[in-house]
PDB file of C-alpha atoms and ligand atoms in Angstrom:
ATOM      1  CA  UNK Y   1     -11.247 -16.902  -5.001  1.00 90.00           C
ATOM      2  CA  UNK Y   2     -13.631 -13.833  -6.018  1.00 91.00           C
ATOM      3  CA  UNK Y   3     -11.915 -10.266  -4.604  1.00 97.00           C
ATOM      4  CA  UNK Y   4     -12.331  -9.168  -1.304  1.00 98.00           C
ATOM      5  CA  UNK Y   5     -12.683  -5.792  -0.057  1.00 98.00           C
ATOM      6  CA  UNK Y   6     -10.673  -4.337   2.518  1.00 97.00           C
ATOM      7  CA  UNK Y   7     -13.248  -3.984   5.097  1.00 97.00           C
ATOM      8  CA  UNK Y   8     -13.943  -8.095   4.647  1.00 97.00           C
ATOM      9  CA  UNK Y   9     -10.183  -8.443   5.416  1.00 97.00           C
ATOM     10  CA  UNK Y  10      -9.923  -6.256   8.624  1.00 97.00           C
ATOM     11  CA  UNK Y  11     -13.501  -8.271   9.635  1.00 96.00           C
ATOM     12  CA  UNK Y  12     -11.545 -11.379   8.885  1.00 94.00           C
ATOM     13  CA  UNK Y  13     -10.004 -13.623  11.984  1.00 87.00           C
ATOM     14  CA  UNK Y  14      -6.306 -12.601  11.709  1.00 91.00           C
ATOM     15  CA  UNK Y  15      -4.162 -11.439  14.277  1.00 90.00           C
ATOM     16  CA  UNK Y  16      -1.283  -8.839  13.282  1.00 95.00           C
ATOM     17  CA  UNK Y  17      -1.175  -5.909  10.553  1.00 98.00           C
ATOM     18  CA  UNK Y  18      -2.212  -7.348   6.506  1.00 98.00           C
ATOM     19  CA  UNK Y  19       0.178  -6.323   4.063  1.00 98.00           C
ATOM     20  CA  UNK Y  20      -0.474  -4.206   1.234  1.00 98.00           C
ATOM     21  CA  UNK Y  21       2.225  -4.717  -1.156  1.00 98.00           C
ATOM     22  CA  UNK Y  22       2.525  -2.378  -4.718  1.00 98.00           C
ATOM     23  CA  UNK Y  23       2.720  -4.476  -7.796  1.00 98.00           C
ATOM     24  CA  UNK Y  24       3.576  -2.334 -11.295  1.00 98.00           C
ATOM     25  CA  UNK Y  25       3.780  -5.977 -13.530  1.00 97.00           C
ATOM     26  CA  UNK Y  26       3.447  -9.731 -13.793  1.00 97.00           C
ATOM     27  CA  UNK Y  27       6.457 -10.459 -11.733  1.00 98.00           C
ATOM     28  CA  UNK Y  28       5.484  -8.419  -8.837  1.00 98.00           C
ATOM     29  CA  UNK Y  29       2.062  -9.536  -8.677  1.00 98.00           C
ATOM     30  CA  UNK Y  30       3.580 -13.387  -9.167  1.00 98.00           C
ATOM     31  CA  UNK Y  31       5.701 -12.578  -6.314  1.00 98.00           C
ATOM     32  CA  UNK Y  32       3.364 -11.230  -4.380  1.00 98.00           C
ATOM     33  CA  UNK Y  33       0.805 -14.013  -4.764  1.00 98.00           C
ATOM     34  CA  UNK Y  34       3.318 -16.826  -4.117  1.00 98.00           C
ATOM     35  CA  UNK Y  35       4.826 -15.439  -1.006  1.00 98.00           C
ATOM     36  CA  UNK Y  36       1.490 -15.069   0.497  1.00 98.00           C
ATOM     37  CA  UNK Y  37      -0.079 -18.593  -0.755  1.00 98.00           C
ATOM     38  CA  UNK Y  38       2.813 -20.147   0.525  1.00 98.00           C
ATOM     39  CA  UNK Y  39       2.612 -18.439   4.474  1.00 97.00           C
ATOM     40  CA  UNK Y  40      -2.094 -18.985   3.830  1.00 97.00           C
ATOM     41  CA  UNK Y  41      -2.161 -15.344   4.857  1.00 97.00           C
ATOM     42  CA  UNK Y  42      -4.413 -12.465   3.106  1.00 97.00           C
ATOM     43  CA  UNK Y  43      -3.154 -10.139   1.193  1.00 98.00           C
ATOM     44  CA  UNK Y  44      -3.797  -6.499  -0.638  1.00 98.00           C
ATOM     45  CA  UNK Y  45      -2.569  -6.050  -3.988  1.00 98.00           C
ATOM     46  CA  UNK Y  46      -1.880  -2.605  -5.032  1.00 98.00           C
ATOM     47  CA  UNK Y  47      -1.656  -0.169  -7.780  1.00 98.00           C
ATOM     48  CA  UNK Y  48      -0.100   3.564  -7.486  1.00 98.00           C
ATOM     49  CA  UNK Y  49      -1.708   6.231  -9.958  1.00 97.00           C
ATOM     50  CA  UNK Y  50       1.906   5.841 -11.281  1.00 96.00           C
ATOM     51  CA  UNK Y  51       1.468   2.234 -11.867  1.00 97.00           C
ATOM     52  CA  UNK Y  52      -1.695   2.592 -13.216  1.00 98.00           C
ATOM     53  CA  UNK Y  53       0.134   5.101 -15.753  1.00 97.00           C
ATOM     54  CA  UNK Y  54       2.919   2.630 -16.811  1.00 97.00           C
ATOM     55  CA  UNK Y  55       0.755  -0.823 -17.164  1.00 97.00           C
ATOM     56  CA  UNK Y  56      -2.715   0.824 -18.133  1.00 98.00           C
ATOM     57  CA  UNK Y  57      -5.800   0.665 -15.715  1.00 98.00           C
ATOM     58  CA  UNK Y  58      -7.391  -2.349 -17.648  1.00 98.00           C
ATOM     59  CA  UNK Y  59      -4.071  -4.220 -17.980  1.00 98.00           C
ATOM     60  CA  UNK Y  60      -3.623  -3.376 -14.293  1.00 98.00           C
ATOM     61  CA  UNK Y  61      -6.882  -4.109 -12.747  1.00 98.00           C
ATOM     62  CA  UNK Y  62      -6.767  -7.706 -15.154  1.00 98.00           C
ATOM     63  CA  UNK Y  63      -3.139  -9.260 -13.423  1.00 98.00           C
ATOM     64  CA  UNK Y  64      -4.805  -8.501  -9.758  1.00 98.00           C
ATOM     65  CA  UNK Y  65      -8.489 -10.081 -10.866  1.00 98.00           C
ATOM     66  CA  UNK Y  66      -6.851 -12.571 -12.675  1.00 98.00           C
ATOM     67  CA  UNK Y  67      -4.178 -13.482  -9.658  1.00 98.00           C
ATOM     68  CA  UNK Y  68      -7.259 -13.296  -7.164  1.00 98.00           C
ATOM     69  CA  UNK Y  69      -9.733 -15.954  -8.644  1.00 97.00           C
ATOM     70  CA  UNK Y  70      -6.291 -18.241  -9.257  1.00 97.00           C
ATOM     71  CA  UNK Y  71      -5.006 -17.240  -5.704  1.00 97.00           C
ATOM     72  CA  UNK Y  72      -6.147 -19.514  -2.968  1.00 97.00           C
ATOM     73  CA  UNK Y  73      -5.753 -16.887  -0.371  1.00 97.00           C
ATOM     74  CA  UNK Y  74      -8.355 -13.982   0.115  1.00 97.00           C
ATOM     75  CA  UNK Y  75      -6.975 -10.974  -1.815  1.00 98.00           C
ATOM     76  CA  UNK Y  76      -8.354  -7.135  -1.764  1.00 98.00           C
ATOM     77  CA  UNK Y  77      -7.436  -4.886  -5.023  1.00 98.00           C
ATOM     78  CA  UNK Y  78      -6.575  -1.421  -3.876  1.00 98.00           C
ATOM     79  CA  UNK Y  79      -5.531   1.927  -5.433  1.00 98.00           C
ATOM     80  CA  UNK Y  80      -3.096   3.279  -3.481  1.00 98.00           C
ATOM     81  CA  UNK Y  81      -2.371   7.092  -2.821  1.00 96.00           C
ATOM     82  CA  UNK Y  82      -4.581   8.044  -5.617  1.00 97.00           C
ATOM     83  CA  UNK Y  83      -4.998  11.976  -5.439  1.00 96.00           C
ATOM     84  CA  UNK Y  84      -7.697  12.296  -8.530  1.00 97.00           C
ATOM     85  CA  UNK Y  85     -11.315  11.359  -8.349  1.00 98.00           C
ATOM     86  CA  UNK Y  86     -11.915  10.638 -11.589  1.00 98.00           C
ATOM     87  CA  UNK Y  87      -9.536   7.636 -11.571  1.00 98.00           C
ATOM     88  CA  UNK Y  88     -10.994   6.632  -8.855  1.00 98.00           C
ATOM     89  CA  UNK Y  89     -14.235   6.041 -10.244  1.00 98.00           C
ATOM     90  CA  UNK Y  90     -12.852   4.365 -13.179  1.00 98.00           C
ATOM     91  CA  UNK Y  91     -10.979   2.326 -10.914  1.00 98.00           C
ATOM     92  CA  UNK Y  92     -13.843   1.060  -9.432  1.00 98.00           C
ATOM     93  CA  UNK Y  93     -15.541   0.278 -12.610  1.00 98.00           C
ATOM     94  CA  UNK Y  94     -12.355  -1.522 -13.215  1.00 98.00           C
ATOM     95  CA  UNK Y  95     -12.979  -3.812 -10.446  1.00 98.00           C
ATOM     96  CA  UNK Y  96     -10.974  -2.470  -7.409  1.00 98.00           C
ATOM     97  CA  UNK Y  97     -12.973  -3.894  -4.303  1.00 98.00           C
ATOM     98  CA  UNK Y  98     -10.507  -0.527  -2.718  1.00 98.00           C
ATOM     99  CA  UNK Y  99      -9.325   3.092  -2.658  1.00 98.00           C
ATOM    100  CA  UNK Y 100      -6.833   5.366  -1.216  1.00 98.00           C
ATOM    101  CA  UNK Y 101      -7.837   8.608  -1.870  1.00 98.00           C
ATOM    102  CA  UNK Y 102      -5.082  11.121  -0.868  1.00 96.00           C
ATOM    103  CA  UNK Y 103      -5.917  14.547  -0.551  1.00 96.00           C
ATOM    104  CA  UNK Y 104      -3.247  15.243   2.155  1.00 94.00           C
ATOM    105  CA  UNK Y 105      -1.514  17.721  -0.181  1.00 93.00           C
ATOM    106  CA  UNK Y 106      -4.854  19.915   0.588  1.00 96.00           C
ATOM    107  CA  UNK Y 107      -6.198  21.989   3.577  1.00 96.00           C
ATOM    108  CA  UNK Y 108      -7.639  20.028   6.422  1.00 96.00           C
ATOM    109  CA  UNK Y 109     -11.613  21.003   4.878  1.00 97.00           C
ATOM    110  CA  UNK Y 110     -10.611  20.093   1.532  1.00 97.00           C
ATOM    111  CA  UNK Y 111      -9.241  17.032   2.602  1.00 97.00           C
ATOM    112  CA  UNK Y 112     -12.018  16.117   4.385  1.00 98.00           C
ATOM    113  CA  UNK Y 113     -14.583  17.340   1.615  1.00 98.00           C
ATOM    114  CA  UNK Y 114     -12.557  15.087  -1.338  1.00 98.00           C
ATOM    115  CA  UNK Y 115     -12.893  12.334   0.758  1.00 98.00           C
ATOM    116  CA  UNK Y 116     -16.215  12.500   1.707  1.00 98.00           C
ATOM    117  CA  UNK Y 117     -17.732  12.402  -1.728  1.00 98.00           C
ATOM    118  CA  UNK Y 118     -14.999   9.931  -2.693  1.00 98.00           C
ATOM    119  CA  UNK Y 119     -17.001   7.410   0.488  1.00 98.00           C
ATOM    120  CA  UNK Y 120     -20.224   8.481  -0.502  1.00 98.00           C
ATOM    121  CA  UNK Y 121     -19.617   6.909  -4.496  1.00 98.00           C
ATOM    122  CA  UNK Y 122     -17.253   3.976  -3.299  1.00 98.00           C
ATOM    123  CA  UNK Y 123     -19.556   2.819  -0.522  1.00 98.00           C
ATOM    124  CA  UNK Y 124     -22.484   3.217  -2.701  1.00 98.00           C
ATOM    125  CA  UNK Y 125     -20.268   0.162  -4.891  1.00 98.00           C
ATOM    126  CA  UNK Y 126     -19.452  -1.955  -2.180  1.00 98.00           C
ATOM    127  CA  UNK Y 127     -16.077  -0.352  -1.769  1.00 98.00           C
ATOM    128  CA  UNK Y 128     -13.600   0.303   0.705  1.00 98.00           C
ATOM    129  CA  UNK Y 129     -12.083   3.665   1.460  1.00 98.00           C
ATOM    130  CA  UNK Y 130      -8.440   4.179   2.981  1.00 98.00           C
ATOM    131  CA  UNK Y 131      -7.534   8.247   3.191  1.00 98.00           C
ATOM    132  CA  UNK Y 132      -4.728   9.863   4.314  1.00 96.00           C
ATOM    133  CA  UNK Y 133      -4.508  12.583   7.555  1.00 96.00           C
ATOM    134  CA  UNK Y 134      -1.121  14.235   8.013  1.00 93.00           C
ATOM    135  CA  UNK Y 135       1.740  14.209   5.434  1.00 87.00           C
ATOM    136  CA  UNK Y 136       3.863  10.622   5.094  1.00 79.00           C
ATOM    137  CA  UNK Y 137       7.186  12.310   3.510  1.00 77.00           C
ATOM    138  CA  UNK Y 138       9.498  11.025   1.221  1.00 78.00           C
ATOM    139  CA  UNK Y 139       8.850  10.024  -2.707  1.00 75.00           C
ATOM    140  CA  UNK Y 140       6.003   7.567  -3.816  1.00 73.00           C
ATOM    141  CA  UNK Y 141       5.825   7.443  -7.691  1.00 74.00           C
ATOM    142  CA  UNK Y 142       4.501  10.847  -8.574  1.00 71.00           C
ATOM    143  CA  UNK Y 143       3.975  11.975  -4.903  1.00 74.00           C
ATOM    144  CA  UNK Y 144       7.329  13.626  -4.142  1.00 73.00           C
ATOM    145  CA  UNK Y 145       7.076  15.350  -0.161  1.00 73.00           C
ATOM    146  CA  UNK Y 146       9.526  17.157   1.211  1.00 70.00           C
ATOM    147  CA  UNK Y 147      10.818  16.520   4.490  1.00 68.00           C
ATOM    148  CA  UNK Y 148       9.971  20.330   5.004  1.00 64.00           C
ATOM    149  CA  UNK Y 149       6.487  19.550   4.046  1.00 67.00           C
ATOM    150  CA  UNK Y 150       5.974  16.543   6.046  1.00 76.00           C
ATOM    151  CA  UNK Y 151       3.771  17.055   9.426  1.00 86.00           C
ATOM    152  CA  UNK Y 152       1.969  14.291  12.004  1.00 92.00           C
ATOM    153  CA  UNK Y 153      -1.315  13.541  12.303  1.00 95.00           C
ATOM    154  CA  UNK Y 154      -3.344  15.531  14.972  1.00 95.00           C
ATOM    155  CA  UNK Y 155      -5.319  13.241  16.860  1.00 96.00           C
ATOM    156  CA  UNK Y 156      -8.541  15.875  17.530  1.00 97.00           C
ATOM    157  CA  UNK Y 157      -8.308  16.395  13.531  1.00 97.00           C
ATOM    158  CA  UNK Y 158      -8.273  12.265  13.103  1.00 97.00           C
ATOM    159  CA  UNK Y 159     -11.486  12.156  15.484  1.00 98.00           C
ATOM    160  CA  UNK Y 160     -13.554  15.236  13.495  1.00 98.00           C
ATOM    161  CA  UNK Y 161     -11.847  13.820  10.230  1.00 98.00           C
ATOM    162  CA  UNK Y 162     -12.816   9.942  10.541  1.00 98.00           C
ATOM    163  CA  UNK Y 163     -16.669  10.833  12.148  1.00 98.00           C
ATOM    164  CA  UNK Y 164     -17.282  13.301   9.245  1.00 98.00           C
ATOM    165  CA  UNK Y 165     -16.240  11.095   6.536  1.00 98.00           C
ATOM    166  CA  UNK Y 166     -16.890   8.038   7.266  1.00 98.00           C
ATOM    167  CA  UNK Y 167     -13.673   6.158   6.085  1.00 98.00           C
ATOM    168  CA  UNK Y 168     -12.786   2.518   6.373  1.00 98.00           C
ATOM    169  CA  UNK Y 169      -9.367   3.105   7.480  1.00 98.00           C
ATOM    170  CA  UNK Y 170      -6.493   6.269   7.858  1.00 98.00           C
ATOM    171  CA  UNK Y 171      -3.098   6.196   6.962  1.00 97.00           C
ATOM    172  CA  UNK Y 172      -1.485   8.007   9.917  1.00 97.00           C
ATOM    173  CA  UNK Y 173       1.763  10.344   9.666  1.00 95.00           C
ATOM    174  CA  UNK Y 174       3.840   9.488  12.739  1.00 94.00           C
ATOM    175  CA  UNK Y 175       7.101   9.353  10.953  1.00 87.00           C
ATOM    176  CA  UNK Y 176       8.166   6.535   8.334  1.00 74.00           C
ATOM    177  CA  UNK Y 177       8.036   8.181   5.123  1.00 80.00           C
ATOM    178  CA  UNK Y 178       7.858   6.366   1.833  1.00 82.00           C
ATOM    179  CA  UNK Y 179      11.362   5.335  -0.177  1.00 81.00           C
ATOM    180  CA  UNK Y 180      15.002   4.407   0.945  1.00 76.00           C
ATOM    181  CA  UNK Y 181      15.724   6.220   4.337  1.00 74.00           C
ATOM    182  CA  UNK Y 182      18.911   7.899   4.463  1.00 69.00           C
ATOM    183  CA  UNK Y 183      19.229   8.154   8.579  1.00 72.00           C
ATOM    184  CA  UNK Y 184      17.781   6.275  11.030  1.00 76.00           C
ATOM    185  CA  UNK Y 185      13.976   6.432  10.931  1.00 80.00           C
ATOM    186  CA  UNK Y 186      12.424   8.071  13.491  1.00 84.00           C
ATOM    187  CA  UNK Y 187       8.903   7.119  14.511  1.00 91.00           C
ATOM    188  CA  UNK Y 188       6.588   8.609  16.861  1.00 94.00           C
ATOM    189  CA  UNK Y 189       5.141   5.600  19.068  1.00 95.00           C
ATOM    190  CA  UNK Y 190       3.539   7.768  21.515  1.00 96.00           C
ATOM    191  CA  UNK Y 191       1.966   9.502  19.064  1.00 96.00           C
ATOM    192  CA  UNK Y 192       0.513   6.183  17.105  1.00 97.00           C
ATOM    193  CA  UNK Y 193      -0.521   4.757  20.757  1.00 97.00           C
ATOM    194  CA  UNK Y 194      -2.509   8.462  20.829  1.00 97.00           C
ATOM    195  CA  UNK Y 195      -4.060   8.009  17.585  1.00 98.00           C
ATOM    196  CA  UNK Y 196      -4.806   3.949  18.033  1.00 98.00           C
ATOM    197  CA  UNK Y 197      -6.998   4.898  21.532  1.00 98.00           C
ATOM    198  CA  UNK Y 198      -8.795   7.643  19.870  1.00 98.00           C
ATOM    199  CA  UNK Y 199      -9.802   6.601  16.413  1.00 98.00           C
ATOM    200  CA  UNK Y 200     -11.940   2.881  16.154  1.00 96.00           C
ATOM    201  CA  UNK Y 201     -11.165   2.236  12.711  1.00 97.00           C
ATOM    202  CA  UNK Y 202      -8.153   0.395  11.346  1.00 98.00           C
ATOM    203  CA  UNK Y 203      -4.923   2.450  11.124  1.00 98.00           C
ATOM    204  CA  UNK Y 204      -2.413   2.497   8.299  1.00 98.00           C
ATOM    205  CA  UNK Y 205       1.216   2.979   8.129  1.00 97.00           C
ATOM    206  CA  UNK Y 206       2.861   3.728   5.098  1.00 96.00           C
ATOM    207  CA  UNK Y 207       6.276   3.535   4.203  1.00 95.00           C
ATOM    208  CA  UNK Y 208       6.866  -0.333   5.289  1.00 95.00           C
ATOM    209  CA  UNK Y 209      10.339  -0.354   3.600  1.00 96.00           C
ATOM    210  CA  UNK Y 210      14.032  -0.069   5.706  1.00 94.00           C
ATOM    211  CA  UNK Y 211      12.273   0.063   9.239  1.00 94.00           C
ATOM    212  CA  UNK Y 212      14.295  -2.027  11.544  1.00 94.00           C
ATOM    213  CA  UNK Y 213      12.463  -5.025  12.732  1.00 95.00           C
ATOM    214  CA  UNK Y 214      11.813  -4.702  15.882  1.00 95.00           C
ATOM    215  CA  UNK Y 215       9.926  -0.853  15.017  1.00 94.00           C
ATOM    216  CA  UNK Y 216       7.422  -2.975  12.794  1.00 96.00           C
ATOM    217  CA  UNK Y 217       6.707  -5.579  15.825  1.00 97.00           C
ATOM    218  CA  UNK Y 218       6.353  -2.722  17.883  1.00 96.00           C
ATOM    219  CA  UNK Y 219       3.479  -0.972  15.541  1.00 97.00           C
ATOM    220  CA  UNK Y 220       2.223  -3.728  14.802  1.00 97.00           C
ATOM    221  CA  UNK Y 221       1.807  -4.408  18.790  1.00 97.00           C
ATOM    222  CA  UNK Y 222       0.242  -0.687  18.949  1.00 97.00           C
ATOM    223  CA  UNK Y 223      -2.488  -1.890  16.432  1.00 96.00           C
ATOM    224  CA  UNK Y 224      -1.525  -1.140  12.563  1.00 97.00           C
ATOM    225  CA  UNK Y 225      -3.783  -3.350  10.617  1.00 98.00           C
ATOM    226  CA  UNK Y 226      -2.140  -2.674   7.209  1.00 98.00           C
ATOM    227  CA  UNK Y 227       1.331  -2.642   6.450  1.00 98.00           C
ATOM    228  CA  UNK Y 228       2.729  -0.806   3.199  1.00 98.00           C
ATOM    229  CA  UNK Y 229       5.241  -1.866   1.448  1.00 98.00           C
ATOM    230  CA  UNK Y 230       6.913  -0.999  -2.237  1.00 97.00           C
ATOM    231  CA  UNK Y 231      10.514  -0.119  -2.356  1.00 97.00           C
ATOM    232  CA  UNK Y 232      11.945  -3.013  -0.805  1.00 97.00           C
ATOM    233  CA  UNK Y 233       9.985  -5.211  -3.606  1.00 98.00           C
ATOM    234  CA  UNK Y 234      11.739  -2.739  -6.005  1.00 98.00           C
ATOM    235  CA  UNK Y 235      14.923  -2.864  -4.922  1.00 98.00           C
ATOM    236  CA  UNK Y 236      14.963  -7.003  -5.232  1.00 98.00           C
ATOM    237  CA  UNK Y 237      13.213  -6.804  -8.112  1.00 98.00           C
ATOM    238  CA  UNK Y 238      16.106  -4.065  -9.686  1.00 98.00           C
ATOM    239  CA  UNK Y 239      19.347  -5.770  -7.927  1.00 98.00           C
ATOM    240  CA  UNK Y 240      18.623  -9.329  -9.571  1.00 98.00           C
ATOM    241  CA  UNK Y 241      18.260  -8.011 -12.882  1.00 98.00           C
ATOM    242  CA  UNK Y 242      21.679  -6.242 -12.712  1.00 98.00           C
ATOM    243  CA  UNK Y 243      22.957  -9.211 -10.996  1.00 98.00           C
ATOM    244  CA  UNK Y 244      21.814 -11.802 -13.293  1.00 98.00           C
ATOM    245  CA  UNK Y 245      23.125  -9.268 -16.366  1.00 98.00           C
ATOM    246  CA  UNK Y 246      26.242  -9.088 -14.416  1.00 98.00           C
ATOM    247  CA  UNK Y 247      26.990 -13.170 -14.431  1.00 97.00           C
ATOM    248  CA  UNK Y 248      25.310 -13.460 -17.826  1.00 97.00           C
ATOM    249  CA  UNK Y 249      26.652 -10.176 -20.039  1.00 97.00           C
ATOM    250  CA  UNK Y 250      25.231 -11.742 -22.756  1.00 98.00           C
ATOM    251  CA  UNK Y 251      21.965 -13.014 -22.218  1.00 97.00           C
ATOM    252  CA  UNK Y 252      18.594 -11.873 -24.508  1.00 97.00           C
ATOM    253  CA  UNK Y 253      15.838 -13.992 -23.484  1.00 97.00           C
ATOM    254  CA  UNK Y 254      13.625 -11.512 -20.942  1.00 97.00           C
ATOM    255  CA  UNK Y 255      12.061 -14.764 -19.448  1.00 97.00           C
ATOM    256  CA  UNK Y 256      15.610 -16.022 -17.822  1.00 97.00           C
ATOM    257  CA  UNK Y 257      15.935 -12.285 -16.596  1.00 97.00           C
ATOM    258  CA  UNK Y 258      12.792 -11.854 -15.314  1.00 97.00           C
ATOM    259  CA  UNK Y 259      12.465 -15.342 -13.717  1.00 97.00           C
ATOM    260  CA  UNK Y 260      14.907 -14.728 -10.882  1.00 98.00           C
ATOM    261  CA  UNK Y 261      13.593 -11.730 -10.011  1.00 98.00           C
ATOM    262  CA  UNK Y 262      10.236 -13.387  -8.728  1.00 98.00           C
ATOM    263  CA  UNK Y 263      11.979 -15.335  -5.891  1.00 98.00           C
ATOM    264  CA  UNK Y 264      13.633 -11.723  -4.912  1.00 98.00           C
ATOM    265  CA  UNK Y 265      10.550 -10.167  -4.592  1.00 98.00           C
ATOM    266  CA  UNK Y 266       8.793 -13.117  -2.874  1.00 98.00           C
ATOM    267  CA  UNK Y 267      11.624 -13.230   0.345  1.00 98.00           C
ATOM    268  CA  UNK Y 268      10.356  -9.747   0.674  1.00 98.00           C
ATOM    269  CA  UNK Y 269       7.131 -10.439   0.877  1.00 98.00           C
ATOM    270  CA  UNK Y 270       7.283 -13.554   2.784  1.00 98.00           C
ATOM    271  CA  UNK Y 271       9.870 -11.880   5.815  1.00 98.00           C
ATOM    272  CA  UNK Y 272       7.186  -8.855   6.011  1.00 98.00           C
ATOM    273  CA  UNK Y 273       4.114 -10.627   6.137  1.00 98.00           C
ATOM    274  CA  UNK Y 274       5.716 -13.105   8.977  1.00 98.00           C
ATOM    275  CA  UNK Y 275       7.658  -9.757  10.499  1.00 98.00           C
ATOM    276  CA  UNK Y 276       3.732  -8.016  10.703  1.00 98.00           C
ATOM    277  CA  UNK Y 277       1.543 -11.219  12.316  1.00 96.00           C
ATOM    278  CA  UNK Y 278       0.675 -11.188  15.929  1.00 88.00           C
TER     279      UNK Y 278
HETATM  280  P1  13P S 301       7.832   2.124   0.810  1.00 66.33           P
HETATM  281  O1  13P S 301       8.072   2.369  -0.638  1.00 66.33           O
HETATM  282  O2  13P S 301       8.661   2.959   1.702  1.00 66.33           O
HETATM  283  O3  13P S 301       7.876   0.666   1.153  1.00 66.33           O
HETATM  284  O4  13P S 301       6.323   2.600   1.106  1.00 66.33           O
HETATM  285  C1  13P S 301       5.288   1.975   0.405  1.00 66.33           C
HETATM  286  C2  13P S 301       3.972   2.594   0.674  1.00 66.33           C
HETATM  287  O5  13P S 301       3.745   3.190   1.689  1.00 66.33           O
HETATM  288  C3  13P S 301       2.945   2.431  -0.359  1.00 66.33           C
HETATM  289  O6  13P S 301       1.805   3.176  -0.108  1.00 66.33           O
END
């Protein structure tokens, strides 16, 4: 199947939140693939600035194309929290059908400026446009946040924000924050419920990994329409490669290392994208 953009997947008939999953190599993007072929849901491949830094844009943007035409479920190619606008550009000549940009390290006008020009060139290409209101804490590749540096989105901000700019969808701050949580997390559903009845485009909520099952029902029962997800897949992906060095000291070949870690990562991604359907 050809890529999709984002904006063809929320328009799509599916009921629930699509998950957006970060790959950074073959076996993630395998993983990803074969968890969602084998549940015939859609699916958004992604690629961090960080990612794009280890594998190379071209080598990047090739493994989601390439999984995409083989795939036989519809499959969007997005850059996610990308904070420069050059690489953005080149990421759409590289084929991404979408883009994060996040410029929620900057002042509420700045943000909203950035983005703005960033929807003006990606629409002009047929491209979706996910940006980022409020500040989703934790550490996501090279985005490190603070916890005292975190804050919520403001709903009158999300109205003046989304009308001015034009963006396909926000990614809202109401508590997950990106990484391994070391307490409990602590979400603000009122505050998602606030934003959902305010803003009419589809919300985002970052952070996918550790949050007890019954939270994601719940936001997904609110109205998220894309679910993020990266350090679970990381975690299975890390685990099984210690684990299979562990039973097998000795072992050299990188293909009977590697292989094992593809059915880790695809659990993940098949218990979240069953965990996030209506
Ligand atoms: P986690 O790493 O917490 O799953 O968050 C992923 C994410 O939000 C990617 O944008």
């Amino acid at each position: 199947m050809a890529l999709v953009t984002l904006n063809e997947l929320f328009a799509a008939d599916y009921a629930g939140a699509i998950c957006g999953f970060d790959f950074v190599n073959l076996e993630t993007v395998k993983a990803i693939m074969a968890g969602a072929e084998e549940l015939g849901t859609p699916v958004i491949l992604m690629v961090t600035e960080g990612g794009v830094k280890y594998a190379g844009l071209d080598y990047i943007a090739a493994l989601g194309k390439v999984a995409a035409e083989k795939g036989k479920v519809p499959v969007a190619l997005h850059l996610d929290h990308c904070t420069d606008f050059d690489l953005i550009i080149q990421a759409i000549k590289a084929g991404f059908t979408s883009v994060m940009i996040d410029a929620s390290h900057l002042p509420f006008a700045e943000n909203l400026k950035l983005t703005k020009e960033v929807v003006r060139v990606a629409h002009a290409a047929g491209v979706s446009v996910e940006a980022e209101l409020g500040r989703i804490g934790g550490k996501e590749d090279n985005i490190q946040v603070k916890t005292a540096e975190a804050f919520m989105t403001d709903p009158e901000e999300a109205v003046e924000f989304v009308t001015a700019t034009k963006v396909d969808c926000l990614a809202v701050a109401v508590g997950p924050s990106h990484g391994i949580y070391k307490g409990e997390p602590n979400l603000n559903l009122a505050l998602l419920k606030r934003l959902k009845s305010v803003l009419d485009i589809p919300l985002v909520l970052h952070g996918g990994s550790g949050l007890p099952d019954a939270v994601v029902k719940e936001v997904v029962a609110i109205g998220v329409r894309k679910f993020n997800v990266w350090t679970e897949l990381a975690v299975a992906h890390t685990d099984t490669i210690r684990a299979v060095l562990k039973e097998e000291p000795t072992l050299y070949d990188p293909r009977s290392l590697f292989k094992p870690t593809v059915e880790a990562m695809k659990a993940v991604v098949k218990s979240k994208i069953l965990l996030t359907q209506a």
